[in-house]
PDB file of C-alpha atoms in Angstrom:
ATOM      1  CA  UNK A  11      90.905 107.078 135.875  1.00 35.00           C
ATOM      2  CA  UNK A  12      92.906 109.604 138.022  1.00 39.00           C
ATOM      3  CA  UNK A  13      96.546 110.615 136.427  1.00 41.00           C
ATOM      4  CA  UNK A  14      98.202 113.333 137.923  1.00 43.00           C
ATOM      5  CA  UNK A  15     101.598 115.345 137.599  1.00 44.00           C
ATOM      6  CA  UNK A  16     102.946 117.430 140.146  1.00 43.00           C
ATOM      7  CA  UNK A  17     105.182 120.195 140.339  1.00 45.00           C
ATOM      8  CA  UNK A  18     106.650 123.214 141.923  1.00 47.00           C
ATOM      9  CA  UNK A  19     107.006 127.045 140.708  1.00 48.00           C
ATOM     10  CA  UNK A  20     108.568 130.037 142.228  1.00 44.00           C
ATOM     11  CA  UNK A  21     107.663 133.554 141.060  1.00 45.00           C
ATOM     12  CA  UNK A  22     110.904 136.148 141.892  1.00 37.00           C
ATOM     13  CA  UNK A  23     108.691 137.417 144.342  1.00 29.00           C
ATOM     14  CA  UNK A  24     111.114 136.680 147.064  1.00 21.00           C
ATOM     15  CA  UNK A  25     114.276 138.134 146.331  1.00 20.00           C
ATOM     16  CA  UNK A  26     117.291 135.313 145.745  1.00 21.00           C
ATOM     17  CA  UNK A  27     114.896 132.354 145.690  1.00 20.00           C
ATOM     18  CA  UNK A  28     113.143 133.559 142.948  1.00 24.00           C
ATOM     19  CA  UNK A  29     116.094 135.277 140.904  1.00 19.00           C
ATOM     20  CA  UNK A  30     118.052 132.098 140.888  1.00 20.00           C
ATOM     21  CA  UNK A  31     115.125 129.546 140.599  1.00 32.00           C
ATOM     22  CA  UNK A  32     113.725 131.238 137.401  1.00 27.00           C
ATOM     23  CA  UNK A  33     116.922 133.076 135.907  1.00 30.00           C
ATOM     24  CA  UNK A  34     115.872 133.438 132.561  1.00 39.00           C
ATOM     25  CA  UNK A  35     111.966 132.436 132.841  1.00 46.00           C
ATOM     26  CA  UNK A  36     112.299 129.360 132.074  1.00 48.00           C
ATOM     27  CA  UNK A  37     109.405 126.834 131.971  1.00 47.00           C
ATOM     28  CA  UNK A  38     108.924 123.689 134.526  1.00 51.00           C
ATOM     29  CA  UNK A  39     107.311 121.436 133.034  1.00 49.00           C
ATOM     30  CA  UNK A  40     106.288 118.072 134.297  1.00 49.00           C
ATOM     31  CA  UNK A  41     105.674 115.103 130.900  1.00 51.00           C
ATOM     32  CA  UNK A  42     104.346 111.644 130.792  1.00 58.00           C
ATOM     33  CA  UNK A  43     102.342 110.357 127.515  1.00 60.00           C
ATOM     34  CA  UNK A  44     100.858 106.810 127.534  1.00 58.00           C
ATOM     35  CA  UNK A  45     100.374 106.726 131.364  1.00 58.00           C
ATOM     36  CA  UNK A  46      99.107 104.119 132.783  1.00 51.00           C
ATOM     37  CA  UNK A  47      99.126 102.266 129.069  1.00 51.00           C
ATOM     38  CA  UNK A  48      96.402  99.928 130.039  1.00 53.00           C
ATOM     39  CA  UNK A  49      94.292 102.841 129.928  1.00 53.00           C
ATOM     40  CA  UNK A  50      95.635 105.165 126.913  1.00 50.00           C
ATOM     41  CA  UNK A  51      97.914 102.760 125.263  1.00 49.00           C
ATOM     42  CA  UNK A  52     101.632 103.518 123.773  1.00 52.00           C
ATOM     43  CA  UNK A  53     103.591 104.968 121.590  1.00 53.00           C
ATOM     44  CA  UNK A  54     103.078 102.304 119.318  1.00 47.00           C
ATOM     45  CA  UNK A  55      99.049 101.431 119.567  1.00 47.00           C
ATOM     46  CA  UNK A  56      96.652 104.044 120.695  1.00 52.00           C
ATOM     47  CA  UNK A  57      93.668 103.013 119.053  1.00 52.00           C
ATOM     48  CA  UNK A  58      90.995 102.064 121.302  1.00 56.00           C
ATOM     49  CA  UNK A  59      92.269 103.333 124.094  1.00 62.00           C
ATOM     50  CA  UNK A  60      91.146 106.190 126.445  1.00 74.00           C
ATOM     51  CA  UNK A  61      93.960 108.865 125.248  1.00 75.00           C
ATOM     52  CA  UNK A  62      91.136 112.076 125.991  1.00 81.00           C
ATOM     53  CA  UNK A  63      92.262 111.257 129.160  1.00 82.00           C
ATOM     54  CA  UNK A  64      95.840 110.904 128.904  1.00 82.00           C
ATOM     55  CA  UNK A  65      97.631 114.047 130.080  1.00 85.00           C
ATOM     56  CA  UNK A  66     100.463 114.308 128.320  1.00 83.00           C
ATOM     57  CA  UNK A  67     102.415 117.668 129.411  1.00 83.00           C
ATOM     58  CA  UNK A  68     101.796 120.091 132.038  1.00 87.00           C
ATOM     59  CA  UNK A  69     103.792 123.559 131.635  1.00 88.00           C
ATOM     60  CA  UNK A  70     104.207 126.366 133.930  1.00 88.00           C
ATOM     61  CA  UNK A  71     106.102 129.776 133.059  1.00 87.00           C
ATOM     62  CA  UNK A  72     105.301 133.670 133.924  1.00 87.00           C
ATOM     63  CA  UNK A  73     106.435 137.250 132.769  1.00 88.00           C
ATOM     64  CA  UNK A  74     106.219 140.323 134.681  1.00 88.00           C
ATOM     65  CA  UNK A  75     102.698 140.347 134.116  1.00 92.00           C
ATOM     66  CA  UNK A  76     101.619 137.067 134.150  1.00 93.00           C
ATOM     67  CA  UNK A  77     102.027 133.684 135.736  1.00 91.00           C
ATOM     68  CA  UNK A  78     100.708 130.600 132.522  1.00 93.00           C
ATOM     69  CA  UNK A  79      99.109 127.415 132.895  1.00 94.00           C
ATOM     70  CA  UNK A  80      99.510 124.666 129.924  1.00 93.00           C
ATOM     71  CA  UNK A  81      98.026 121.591 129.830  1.00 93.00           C
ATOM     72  CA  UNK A  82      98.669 119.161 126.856  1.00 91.00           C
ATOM     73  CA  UNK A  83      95.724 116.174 126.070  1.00 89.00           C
ATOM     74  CA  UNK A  84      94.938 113.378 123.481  1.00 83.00           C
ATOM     75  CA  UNK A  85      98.556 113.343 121.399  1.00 76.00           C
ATOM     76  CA  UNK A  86     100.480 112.693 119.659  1.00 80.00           C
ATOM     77  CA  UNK A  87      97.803 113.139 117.001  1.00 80.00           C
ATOM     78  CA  UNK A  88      98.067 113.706 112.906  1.00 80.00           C
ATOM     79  CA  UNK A  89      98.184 117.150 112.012  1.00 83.00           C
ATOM     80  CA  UNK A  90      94.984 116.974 109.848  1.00 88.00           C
ATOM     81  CA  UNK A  91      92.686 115.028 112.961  1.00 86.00           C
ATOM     82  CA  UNK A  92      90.610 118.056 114.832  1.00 87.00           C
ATOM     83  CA  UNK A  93      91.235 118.575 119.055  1.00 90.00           C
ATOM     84  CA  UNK A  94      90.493 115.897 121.589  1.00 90.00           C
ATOM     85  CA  UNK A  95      87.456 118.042 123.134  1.00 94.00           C
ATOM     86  CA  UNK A  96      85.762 115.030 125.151  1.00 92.00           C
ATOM     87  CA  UNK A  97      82.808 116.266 127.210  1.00 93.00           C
ATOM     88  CA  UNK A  98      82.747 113.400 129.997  1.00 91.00           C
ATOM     89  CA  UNK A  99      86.442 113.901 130.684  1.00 91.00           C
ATOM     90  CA  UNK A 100      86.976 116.172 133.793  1.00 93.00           C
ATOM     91  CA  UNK A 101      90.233 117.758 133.737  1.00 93.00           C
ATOM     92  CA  UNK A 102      91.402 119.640 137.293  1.00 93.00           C
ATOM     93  CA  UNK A 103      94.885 121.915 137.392  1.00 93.00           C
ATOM     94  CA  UNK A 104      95.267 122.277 141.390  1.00 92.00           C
ATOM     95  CA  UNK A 105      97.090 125.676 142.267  1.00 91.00           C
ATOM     96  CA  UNK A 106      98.553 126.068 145.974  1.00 89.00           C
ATOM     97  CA  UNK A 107      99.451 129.840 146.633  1.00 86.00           C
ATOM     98  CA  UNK A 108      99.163 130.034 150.621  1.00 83.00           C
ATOM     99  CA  UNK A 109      98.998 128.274 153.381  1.00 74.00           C
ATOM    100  CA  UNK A 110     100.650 124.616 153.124  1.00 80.00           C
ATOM    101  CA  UNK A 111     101.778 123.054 150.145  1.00 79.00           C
ATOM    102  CA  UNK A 112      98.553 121.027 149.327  1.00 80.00           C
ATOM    103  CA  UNK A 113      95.750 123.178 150.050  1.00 85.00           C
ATOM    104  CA  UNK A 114      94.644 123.860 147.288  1.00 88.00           C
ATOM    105  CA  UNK A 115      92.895 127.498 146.841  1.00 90.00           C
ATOM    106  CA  UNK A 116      92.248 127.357 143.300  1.00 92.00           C
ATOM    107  CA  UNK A 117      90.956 123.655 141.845  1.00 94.00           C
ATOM    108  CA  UNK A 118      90.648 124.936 137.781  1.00 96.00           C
ATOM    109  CA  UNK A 119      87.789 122.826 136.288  1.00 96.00           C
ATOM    110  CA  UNK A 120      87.973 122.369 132.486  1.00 97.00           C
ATOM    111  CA  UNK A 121      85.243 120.185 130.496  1.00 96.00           C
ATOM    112  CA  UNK A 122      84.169 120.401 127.277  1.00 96.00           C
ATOM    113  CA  UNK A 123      80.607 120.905 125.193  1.00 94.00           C
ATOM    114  CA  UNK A 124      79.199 121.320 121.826  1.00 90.00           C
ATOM    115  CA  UNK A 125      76.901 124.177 121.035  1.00 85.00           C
ATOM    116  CA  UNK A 126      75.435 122.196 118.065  1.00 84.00           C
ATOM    117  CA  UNK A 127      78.341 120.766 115.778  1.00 87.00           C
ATOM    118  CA  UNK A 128      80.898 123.580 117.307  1.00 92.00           C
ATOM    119  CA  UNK A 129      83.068 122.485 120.260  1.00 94.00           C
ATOM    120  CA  UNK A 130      82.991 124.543 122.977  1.00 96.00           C
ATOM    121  CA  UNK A 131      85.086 124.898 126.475  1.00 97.00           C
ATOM    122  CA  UNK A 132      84.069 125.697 129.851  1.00 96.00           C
ATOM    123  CA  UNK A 133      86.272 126.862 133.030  1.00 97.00           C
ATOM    124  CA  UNK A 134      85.343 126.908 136.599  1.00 96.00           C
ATOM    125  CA  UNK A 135      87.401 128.515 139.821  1.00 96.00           C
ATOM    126  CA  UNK A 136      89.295 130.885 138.030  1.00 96.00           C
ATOM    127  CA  UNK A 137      90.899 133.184 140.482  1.00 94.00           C
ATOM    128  CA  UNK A 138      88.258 135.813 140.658  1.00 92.00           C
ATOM    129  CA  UNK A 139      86.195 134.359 138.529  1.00 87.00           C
ATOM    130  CA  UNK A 140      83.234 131.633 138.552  1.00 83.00           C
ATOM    131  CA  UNK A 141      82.735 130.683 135.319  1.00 92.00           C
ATOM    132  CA  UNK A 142      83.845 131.083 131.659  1.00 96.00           C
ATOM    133  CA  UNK A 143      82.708 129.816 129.073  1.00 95.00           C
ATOM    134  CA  UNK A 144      83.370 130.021 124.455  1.00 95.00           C
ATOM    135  CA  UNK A 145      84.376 128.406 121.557  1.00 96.00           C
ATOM    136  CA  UNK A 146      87.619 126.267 121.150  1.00 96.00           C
ATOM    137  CA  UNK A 147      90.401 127.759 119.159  1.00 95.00           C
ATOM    138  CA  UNK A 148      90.150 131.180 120.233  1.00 95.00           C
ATOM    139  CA  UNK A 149      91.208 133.757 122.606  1.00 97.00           C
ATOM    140  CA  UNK A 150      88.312 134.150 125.205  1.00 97.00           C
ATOM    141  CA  UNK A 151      88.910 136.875 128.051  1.00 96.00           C
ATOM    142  CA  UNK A 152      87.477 137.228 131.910  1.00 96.00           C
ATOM    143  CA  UNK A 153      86.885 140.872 133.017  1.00 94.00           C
ATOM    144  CA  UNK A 154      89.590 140.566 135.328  1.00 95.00           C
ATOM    145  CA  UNK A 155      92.137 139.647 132.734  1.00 95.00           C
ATOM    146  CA  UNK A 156      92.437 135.920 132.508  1.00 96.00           C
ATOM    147  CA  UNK A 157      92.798 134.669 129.396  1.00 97.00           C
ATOM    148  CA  UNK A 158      92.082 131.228 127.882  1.00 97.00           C
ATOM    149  CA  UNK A 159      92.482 129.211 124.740  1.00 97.00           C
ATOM    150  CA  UNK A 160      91.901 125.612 124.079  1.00 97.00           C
ATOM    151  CA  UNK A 161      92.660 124.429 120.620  1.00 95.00           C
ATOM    152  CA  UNK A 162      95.699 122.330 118.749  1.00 93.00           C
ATOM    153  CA  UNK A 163      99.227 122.986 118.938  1.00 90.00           C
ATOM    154  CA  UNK A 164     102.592 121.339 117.649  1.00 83.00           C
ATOM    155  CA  UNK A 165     103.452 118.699 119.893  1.00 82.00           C
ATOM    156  CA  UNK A 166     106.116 120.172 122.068  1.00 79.00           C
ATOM    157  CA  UNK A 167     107.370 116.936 123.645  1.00 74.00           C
ATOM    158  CA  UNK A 168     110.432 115.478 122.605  1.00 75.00           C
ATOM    159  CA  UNK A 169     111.584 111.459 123.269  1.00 75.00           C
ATOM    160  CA  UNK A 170     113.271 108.333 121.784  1.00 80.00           C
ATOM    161  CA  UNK A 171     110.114 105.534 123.165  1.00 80.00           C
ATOM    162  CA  UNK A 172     112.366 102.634 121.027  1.00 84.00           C
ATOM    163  CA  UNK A 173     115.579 104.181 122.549  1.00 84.00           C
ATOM    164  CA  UNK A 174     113.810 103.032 126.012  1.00 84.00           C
ATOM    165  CA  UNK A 175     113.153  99.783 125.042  1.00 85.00           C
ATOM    166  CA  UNK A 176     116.414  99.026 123.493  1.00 89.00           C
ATOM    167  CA  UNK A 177     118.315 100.545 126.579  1.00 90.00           C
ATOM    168  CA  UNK A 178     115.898  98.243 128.869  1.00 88.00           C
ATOM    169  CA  UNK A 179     116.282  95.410 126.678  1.00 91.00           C
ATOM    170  CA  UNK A 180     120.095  95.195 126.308  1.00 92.00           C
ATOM    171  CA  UNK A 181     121.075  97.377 129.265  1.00 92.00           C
ATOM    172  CA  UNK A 182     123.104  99.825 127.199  1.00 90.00           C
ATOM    173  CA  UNK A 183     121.865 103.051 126.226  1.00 89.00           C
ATOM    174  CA  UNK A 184     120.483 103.296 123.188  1.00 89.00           C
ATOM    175  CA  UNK A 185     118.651 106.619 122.932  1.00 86.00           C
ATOM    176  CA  UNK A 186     118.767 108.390 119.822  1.00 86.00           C
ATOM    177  CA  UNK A 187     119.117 112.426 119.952  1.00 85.00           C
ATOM    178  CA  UNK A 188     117.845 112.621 116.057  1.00 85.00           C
ATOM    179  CA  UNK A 189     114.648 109.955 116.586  1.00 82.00           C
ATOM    180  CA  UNK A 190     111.552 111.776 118.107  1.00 76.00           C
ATOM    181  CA  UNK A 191     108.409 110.110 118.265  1.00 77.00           C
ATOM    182  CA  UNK A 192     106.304 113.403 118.669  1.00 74.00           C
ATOM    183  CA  UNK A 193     107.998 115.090 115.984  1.00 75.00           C
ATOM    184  CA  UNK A 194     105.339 116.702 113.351  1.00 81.00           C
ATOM    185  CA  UNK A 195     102.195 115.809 114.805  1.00 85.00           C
ATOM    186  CA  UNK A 196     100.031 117.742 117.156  1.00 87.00           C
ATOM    187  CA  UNK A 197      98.175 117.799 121.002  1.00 89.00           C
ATOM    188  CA  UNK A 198      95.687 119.598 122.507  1.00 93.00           C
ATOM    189  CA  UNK A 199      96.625 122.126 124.949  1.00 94.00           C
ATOM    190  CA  UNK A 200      94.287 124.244 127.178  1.00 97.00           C
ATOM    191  CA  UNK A 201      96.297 127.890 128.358  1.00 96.00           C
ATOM    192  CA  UNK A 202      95.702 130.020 130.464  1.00 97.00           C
ATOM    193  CA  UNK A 203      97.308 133.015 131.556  1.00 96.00           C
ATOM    194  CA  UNK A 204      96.383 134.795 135.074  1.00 96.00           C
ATOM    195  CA  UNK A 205      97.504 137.905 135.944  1.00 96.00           C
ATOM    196  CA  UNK A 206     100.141 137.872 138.616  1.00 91.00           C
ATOM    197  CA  UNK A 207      98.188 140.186 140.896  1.00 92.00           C
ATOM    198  CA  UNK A 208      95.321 137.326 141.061  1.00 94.00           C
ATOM    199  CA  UNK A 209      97.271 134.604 141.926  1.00 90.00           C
ATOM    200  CA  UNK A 210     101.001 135.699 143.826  1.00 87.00           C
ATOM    201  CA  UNK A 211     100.811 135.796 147.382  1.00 84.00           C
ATOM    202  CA  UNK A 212     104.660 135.746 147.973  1.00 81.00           C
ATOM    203  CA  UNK A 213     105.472 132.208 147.735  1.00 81.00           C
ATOM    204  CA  UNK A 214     105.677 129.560 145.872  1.00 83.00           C
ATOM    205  CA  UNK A 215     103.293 128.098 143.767  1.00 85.00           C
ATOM    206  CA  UNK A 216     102.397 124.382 144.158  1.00 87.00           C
ATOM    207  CA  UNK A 217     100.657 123.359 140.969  1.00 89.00           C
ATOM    208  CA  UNK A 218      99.367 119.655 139.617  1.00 88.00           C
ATOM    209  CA  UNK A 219      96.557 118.337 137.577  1.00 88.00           C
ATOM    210  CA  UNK A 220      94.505 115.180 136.915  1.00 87.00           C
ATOM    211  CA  UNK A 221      91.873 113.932 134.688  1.00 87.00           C
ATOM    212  CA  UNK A 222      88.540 111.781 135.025  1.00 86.00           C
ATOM    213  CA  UNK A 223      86.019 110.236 133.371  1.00 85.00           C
ATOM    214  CA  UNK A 224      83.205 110.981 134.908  1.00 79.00           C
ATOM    215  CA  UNK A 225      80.807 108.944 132.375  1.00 65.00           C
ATOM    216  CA  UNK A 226      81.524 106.325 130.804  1.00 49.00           C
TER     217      UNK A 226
END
């Protein structure tokens, strides 16, 4: 299984471009939960179904200091079930900062482990960095100032899924502004934040991701 999401972020590196792009620092963010269903299900049946691998959100924002990386796993999921922290799922964020658009200089690895009952994370091709690697739910640090955390967090996503069938089904829309599916319950989000200096070369940055089983 191979799902990726692709989009585009300019840092204000570059005078105009920049200021108007990202007035505000506002996120991009690029979301698609239950994709392809015959592989992670839907909105409405989930269980049985590969959803470790389903990437649900992928969210891209900076500050003055630093550019951050979000990627969202396993939800919607009860607010009492632990994090989706599957060790034969491969997950990749692709970052483009030179060059053309689809090199890709920095291919982020993520997997996960267990050191004994406690699940653990591990990060490859940081820039600057080879390897990191800690405990879920907490803050762990590089020495050059990346910083990541893998854990649970309220579901930020926010869609009508029987809105979408009623629209398709009668042609008229039918989406309903007060009915969110993802409301209350939670995901599993890997972040990291890179210092700008690491990672800005003056352009913009490309930036997708994809996930893989790589046993079954």
């Amino acid at each position: 299984m191979n799902v990726t999401r692709f989009f585009q972020v300019t840092l204000p590196c570059t005078l105009m471009l920049g200021a108007v792009v990202l007035a505000g620092h506002q996120a991009l963010e690029a979301a698609d939960h239950f994709d392809p269903p015959a592989r992670t299900g839907s909105d409405t049946n989930t269980v049985g179904f590969d959803i470790a691998a389903d990437i649900a959100d992928l969210y891209a924002f900076h500050d003055t200091s630093n550019v951050y990386l979000a990627i969202g796993f396993g939800g919607p999921s009860a607010t009492n079930l632990p994090g989706f922290y599957d060790p034969d799922v491969l997950y990749t964020i692709n970052v483009s900062n030179t060059g053309t658009r689809t090199d890709i200089e920095f291919p982020i690895e993520i997997r996960f482990g267990r050191d004994g009952v406690n699940p653990g994370i591990e990060v490859r091709n940081l820039p600057g960095e080879s390897l990191l690697r800690g405990p879920v739910e907490r803050n762990l640090t590089t020495s050059n100032g990346i910083t990541v955390r893998a854990g649970v967090f309220d579901d930020p996503f926010n869609f009508d899924p029987q809105g979408l069938r009623d629209s398709r089904a009668t042609g008229n829309l039918s989406f309903n502004s007060a009915r969110n599916r993802f409301a209350g319950l939670n995901t599993t989000f890997v972040i990291i934040g890179i210092p700008r200096g690491l990672i800005d070369r003056g352009q913009p940055l490309d930036i997708w991701t994809s996930s893989a089983r790589i046993r079954s």
